[in-house]
PDB file of C-alpha atoms in Angstrom:
ATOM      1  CA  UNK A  26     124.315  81.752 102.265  1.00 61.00           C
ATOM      2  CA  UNK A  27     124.353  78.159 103.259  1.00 58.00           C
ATOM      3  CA  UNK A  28     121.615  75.505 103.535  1.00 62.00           C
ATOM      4  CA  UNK A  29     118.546  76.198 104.323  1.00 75.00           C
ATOM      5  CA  UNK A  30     116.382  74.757 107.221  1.00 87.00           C
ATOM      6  CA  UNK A  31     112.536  74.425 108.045  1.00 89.00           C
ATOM      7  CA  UNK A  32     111.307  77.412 110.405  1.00 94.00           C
ATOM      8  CA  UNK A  33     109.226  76.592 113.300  1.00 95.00           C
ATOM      9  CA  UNK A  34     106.020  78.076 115.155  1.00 95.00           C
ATOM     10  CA  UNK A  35     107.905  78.825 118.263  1.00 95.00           C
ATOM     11  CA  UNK A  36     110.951  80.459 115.711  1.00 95.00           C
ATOM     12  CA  UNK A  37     108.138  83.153 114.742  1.00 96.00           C
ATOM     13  CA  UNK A  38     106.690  83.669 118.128  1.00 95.00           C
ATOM     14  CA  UNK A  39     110.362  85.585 119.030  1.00 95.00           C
ATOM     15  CA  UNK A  40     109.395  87.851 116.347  1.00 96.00           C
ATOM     16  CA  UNK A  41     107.726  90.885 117.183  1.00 93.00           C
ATOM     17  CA  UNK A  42     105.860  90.885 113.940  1.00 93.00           C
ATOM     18  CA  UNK A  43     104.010  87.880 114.560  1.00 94.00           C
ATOM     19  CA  UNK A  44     103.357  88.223 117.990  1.00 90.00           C
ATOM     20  CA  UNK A  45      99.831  88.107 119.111  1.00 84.00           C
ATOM     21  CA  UNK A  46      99.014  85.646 116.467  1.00 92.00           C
ATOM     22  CA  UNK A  47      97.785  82.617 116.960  1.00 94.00           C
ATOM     23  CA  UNK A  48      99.164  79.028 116.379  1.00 95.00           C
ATOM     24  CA  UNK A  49      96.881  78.298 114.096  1.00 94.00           C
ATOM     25  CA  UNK A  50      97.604  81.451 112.030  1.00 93.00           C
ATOM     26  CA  UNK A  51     101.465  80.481 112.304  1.00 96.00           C
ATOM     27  CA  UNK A  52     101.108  77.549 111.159  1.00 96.00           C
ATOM     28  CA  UNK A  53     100.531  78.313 107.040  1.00 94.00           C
ATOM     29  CA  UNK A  54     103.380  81.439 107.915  1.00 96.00           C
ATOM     30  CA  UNK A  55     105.729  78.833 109.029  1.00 96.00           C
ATOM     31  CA  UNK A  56     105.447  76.767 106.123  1.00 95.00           C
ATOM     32  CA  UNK A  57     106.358  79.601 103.417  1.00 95.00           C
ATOM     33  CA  UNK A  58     109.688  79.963 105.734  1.00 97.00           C
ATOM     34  CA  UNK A  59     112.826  78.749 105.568  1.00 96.00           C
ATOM     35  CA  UNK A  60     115.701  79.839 107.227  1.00 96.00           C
ATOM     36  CA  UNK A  61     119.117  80.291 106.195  1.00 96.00           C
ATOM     37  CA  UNK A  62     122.785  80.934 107.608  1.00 96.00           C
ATOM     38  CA  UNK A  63     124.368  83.940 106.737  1.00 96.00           C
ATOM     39  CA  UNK A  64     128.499  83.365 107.444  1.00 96.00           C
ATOM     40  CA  UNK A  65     130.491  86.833 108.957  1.00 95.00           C
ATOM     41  CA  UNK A  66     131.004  88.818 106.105  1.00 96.00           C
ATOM     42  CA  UNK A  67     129.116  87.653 103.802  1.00 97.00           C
ATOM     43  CA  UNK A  68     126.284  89.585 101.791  1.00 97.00           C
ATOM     44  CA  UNK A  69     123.054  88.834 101.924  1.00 97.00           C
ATOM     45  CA  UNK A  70     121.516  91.182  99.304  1.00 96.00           C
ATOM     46  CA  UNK A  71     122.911  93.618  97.024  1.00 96.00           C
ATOM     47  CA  UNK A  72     122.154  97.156  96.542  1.00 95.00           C
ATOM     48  CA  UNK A  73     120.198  97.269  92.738  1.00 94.00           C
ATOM     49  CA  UNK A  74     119.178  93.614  93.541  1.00 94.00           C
ATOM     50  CA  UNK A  75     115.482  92.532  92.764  1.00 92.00           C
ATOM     51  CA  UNK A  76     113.021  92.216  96.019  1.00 91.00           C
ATOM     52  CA  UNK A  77     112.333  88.444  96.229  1.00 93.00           C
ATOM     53  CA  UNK A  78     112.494  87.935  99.554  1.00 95.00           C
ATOM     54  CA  UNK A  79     111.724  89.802 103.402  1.00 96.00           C
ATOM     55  CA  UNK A  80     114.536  88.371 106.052  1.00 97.00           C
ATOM     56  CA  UNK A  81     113.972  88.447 109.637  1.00 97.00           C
ATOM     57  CA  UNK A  82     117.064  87.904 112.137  1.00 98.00           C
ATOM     58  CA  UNK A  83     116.654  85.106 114.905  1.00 97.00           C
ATOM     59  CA  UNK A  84     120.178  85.166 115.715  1.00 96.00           C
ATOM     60  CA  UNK A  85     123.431  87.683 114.830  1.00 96.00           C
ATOM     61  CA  UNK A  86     124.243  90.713 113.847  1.00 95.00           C
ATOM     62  CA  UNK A  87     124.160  92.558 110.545  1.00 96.00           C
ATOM     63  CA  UNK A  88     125.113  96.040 108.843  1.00 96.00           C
ATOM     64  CA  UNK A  89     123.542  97.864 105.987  1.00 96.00           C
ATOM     65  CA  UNK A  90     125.232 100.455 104.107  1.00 96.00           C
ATOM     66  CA  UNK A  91     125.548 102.075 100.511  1.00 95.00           C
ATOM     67  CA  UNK A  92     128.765 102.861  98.851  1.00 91.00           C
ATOM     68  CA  UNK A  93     130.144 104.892  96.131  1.00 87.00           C
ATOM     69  CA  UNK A  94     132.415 104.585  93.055  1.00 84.00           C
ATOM     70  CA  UNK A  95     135.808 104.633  94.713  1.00 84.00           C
ATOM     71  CA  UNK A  96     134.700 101.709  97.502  1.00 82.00           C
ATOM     72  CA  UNK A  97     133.653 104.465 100.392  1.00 87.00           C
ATOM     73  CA  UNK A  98     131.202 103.204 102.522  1.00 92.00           C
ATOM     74  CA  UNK A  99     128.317 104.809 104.826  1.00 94.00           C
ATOM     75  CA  UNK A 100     126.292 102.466 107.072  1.00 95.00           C
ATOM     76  CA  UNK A 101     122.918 103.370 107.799  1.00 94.00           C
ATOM     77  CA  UNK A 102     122.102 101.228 110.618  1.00 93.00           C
ATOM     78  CA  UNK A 103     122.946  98.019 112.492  1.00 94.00           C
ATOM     79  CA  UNK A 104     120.181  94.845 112.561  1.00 94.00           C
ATOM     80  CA  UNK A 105     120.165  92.499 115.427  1.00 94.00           C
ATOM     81  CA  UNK A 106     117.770  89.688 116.607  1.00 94.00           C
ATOM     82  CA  UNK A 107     114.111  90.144 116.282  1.00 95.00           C
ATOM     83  CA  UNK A 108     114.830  92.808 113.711  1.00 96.00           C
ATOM     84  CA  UNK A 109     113.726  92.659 110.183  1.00 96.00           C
ATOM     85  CA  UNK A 110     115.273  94.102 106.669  1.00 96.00           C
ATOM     86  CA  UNK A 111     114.113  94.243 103.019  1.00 93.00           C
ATOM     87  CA  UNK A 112     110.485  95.067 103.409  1.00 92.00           C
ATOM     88  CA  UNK A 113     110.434  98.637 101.583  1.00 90.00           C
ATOM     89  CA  UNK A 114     110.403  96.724  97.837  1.00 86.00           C
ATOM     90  CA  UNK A 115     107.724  94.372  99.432  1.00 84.00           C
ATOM     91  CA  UNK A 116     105.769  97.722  99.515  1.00 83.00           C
ATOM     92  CA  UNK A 117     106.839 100.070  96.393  1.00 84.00           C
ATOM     93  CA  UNK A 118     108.306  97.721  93.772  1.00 81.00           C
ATOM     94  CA  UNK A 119     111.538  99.155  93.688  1.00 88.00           C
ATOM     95  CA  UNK A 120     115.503  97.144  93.591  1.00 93.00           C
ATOM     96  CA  UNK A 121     117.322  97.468  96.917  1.00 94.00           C
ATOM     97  CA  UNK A 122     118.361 100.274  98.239  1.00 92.00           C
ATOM     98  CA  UNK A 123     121.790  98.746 100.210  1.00 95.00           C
ATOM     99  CA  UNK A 124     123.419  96.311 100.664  1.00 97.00           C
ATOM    100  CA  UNK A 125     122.985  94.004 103.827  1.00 97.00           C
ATOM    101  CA  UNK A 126     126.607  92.334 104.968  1.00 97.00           C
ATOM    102  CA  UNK A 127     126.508  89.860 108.283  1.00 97.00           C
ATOM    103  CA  UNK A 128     128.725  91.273 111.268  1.00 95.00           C
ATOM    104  CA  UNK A 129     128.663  87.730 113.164  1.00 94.00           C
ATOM    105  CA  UNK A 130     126.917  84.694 111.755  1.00 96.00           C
ATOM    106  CA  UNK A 131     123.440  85.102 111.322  1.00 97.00           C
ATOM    107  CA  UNK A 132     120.546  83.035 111.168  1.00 97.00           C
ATOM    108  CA  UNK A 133     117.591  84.537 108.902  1.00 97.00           C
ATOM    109  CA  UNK A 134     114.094  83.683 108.316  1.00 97.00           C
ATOM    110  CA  UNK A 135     113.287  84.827 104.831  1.00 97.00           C
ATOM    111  CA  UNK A 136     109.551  84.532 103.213  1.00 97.00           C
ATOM    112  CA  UNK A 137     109.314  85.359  99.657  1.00 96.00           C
ATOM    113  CA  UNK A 138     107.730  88.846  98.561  1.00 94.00           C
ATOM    114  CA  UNK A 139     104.211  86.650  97.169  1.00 94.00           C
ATOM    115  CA  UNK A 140     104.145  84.547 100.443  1.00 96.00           C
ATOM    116  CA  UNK A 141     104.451  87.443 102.418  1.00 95.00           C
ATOM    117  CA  UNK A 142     102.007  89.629 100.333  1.00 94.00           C
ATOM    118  CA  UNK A 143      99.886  87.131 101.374  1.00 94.00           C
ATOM    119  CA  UNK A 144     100.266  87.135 104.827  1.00 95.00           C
ATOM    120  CA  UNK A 145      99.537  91.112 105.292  1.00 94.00           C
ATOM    121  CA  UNK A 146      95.986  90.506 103.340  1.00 94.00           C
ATOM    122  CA  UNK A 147      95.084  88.010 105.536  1.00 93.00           C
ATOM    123  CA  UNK A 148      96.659  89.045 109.147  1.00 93.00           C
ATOM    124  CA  UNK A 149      96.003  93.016 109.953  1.00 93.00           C
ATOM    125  CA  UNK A 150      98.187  92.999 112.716  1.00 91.00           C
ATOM    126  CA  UNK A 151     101.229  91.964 111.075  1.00 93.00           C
ATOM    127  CA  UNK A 152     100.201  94.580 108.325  1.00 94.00           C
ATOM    128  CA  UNK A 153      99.754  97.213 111.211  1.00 93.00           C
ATOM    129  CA  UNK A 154     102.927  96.327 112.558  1.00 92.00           C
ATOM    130  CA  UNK A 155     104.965  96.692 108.854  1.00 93.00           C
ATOM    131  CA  UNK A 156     103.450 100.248 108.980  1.00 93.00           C
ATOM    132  CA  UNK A 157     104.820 101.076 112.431  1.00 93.00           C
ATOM    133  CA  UNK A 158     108.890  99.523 112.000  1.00 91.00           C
ATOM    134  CA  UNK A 159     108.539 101.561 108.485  1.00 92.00           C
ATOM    135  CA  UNK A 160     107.512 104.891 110.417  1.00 93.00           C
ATOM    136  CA  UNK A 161     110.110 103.974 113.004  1.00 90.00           C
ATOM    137  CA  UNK A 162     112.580 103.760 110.566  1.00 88.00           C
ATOM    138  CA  UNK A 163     111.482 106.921 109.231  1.00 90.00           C
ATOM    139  CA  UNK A 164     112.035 108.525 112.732  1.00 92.00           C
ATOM    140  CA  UNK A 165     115.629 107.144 112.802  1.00 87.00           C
ATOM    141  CA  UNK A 166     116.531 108.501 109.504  1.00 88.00           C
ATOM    142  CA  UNK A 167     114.958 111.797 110.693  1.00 91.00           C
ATOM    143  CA  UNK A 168     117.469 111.659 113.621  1.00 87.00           C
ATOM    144  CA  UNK A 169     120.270 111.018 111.828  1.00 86.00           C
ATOM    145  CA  UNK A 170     120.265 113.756 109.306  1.00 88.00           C
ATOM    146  CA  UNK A 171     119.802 116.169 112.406  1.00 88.00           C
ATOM    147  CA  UNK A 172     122.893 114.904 114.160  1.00 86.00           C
ATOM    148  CA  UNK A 173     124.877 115.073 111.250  1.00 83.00           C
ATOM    149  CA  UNK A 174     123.824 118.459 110.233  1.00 85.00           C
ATOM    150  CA  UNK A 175     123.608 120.167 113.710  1.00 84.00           C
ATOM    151  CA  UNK A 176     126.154 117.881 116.001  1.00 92.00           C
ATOM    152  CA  UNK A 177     129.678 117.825 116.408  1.00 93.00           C
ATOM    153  CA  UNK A 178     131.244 114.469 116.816  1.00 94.00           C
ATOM    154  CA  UNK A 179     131.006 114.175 120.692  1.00 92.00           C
ATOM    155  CA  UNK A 180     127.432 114.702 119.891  1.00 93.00           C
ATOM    156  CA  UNK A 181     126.998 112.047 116.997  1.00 94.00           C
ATOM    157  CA  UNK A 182     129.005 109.738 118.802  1.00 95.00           C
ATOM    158  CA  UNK A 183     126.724 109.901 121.781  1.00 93.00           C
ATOM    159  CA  UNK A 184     123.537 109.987 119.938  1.00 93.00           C
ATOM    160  CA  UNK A 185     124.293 106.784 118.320  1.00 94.00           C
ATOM    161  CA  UNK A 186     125.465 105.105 121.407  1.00 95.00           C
ATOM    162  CA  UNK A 187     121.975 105.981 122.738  1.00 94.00           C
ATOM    163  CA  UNK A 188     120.312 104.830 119.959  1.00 92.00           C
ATOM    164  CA  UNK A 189     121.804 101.729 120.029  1.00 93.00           C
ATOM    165  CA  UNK A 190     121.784 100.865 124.146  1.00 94.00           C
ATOM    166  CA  UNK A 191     119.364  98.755 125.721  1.00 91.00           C
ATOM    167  CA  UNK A 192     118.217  99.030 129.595  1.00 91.00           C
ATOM    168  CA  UNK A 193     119.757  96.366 130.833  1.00 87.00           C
ATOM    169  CA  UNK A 194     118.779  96.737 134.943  1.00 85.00           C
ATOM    170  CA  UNK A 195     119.154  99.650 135.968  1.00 84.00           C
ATOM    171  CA  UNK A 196     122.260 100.327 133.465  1.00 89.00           C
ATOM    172  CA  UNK A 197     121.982 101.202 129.858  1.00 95.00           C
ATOM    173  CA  UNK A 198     124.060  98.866 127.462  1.00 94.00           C
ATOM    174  CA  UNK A 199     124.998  99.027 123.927  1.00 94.00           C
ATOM    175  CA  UNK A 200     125.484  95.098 123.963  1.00 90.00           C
ATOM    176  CA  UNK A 201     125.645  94.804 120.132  1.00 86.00           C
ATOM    177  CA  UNK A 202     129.033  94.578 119.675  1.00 84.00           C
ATOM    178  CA  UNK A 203     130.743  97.808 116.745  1.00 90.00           C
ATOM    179  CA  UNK A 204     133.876  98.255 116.085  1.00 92.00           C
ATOM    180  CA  UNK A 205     134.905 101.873 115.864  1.00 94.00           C
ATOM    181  CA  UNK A 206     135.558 101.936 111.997  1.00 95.00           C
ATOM    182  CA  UNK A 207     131.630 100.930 112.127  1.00 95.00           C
ATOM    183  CA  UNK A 208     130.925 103.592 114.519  1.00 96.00           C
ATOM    184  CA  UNK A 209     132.874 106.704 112.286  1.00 96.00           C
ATOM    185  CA  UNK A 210     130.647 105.316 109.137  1.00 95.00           C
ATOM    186  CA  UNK A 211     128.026 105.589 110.578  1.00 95.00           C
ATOM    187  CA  UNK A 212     128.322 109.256 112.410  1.00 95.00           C
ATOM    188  CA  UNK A 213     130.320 110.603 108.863  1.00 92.00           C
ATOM    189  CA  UNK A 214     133.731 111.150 110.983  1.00 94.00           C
ATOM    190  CA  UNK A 215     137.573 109.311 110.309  1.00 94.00           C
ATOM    191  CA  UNK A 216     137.943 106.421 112.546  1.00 95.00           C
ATOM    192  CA  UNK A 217     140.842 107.964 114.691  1.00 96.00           C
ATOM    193  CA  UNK A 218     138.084 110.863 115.925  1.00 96.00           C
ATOM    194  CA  UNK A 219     135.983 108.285 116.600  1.00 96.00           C
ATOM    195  CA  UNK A 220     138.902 106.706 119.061  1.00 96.00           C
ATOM    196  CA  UNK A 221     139.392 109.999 120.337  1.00 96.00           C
ATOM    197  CA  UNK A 222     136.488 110.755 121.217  1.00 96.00           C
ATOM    198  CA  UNK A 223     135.566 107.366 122.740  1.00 95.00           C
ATOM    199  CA  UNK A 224     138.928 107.878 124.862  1.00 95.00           C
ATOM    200  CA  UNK A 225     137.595 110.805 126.386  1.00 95.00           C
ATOM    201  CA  UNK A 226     134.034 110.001 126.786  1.00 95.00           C
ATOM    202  CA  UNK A 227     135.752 106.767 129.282  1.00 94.00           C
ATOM    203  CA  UNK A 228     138.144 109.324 130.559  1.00 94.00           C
ATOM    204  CA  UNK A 229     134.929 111.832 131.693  1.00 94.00           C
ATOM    205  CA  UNK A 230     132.934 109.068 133.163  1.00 94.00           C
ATOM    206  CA  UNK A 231     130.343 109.015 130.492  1.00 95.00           C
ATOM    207  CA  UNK A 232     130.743 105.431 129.030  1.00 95.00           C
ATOM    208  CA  UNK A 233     132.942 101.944 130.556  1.00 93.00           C
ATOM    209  CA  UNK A 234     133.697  99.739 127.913  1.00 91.00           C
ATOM    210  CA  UNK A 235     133.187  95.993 129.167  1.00 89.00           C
ATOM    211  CA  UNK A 236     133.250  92.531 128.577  1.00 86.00           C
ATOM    212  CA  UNK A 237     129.673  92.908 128.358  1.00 84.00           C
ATOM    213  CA  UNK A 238     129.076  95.815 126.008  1.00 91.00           C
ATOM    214  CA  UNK A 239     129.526  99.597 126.704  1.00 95.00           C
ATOM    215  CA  UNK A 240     127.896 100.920 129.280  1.00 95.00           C
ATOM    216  CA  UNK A 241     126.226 104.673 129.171  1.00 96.00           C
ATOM    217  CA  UNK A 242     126.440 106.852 132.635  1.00 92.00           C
ATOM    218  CA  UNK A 243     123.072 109.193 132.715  1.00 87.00           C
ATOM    219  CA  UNK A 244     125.195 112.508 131.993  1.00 85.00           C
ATOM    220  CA  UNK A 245     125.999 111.525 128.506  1.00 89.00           C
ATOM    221  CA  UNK A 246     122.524 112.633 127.828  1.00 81.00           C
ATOM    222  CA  UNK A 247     123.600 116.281 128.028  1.00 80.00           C
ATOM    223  CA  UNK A 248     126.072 116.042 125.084  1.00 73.00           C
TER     224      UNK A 248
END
C-alpha cells in the first residue's frame, strides 16, 4: 500500500463502530490511526499472514477469498465503505484466514491489534458492536452454505444479489459494482452460467442492469 496519512475524528464518526462515541473518546482512537491507500488489485493481507493490524474501509471496494494449489479461487464476500475486515485474529490469535485484494482503490483506516485491544477494554460499545458484525458474519456464512447446498444457480444468483442490494428509494440496488467472474466465485458456478442466468433474469423482468447499479424487481424474491 502507499503512504500513509493521519485519520481524523470526523473520518471515525462514518464508521458504524464508533458511532455513539464521543469526541473526546475519539480523540486517543484517532491518534493510534493511520490510514492508507490500497491501489486496484493490490493485496492488502495474505492468507497465513500474522494479525497486526484491524482495517476499516472509508472509501472503495474490496474482495476476500481463499484459494487452492492450482490458483482456483472462491470469494467469500465483498467489503465496501463503512465495512471492516481482519478482526477474527484480534479475537482468537490465529494467522489470516484469506486474503483481502482491493476491487477499486481503497482508502483504509488500520489500528494495530494492541491499540485496538485497547480500545474494546476501555469503550463497551465498540466491544458490543465487534460481537454483533462477528455474529452477522456468522449469519452470512450460515446463508451461504444453505444456498449452495439446497439452490440451483437461479437461486444462488438471486440470493446474492439480495444480499448485496441496498434500498435505494423505493428501488432496491446492488450499487457495488461485480463483475460476473466475481459473481460465479462467489455462488460456486462457471462464469458463462452466471451470464446466462443474468441474461434471463433481465429478460423475465427480475433485474435492469444500469448505469447506476442493478436494480432488483420485488418478484425475484420468489426464486
Amino acid at each position: 500500500m502507499s503512504t500513509t496519512q493521519p485519520v481524523s475524528v470526523t473520518a471515525l464518526k462514518t464508521f458504524p463502530m464508533f458511532q455513539g462515541l464521543t469526541d473526546e473518546k475519539l480523540q486517543p482512537i484517532a491518534r493510534c490511526a493511520i490510514m492508507r491507500r490500497a491501489p486496484r488489485g493490490s493485496t492488502v493481507v495474505s492468507a497465513g499472514d500474522r494479525t497486526d493490524y484491524i482495517y476499516f474501509v472509508l472509501t472503495g471496494s474490496l474482495k476476500v477469498l481463499v484459494s487452492d494449489e492450482d490458483g482456483r479461487e472462491v470469494i467469500l464476500t465483498m467489503i465496501g465503505q463503512g465495512e471492516l475486515f481482519g478482526e477474527m485474529g484480534m479475537v482468537d490469535e490465529e494467522p489470516r484466514s484469506a486474503t483481502v485484494i482491493a476491487v477499486t482503490p481503497a482508502d483504509l483506516v488500520t489500528i494495530s491489534k494492541t491499540d485496538f485491544r485497547r480500545i474494546l477494554q476501555e469503550n463497551f460499545e465498540v466491544s458490543l458492536h465487534l460481537m454483533r458484525n462477528l455474529a452477522r458474519r456468522l449469519r452470512v456464512a450460515d446463508r451461504k452454505i444453505e444456498s449452495l447446498a439446497l439452490m440451483d444457480v437461479y437461486g444462488r444468483v438471486a440470493r446474492l444479489l439480495l444480499d448485496m442490494a441496498a434500498e435505494d428509494g423505493s428501488d432496491r440496488v446492488v450499487k457495488r459494482k461485480i463483475s460476473k467472474q466475481d459473481i460465479a466465485k462467489m455462488i460456486g458456478a462457471s462464469r458463462e452460467m452466471v451470464s446466462r442466468v443474468m441474461k434471463d433474469l433481465q429478460v423475465q423482468g427480475l433485474i435492469q442492469e444500469t448505469d447506476d447499479g442493478i436494480v432488483l424487481c420485488d418478484r425475484i424474491d420468489d426464486l
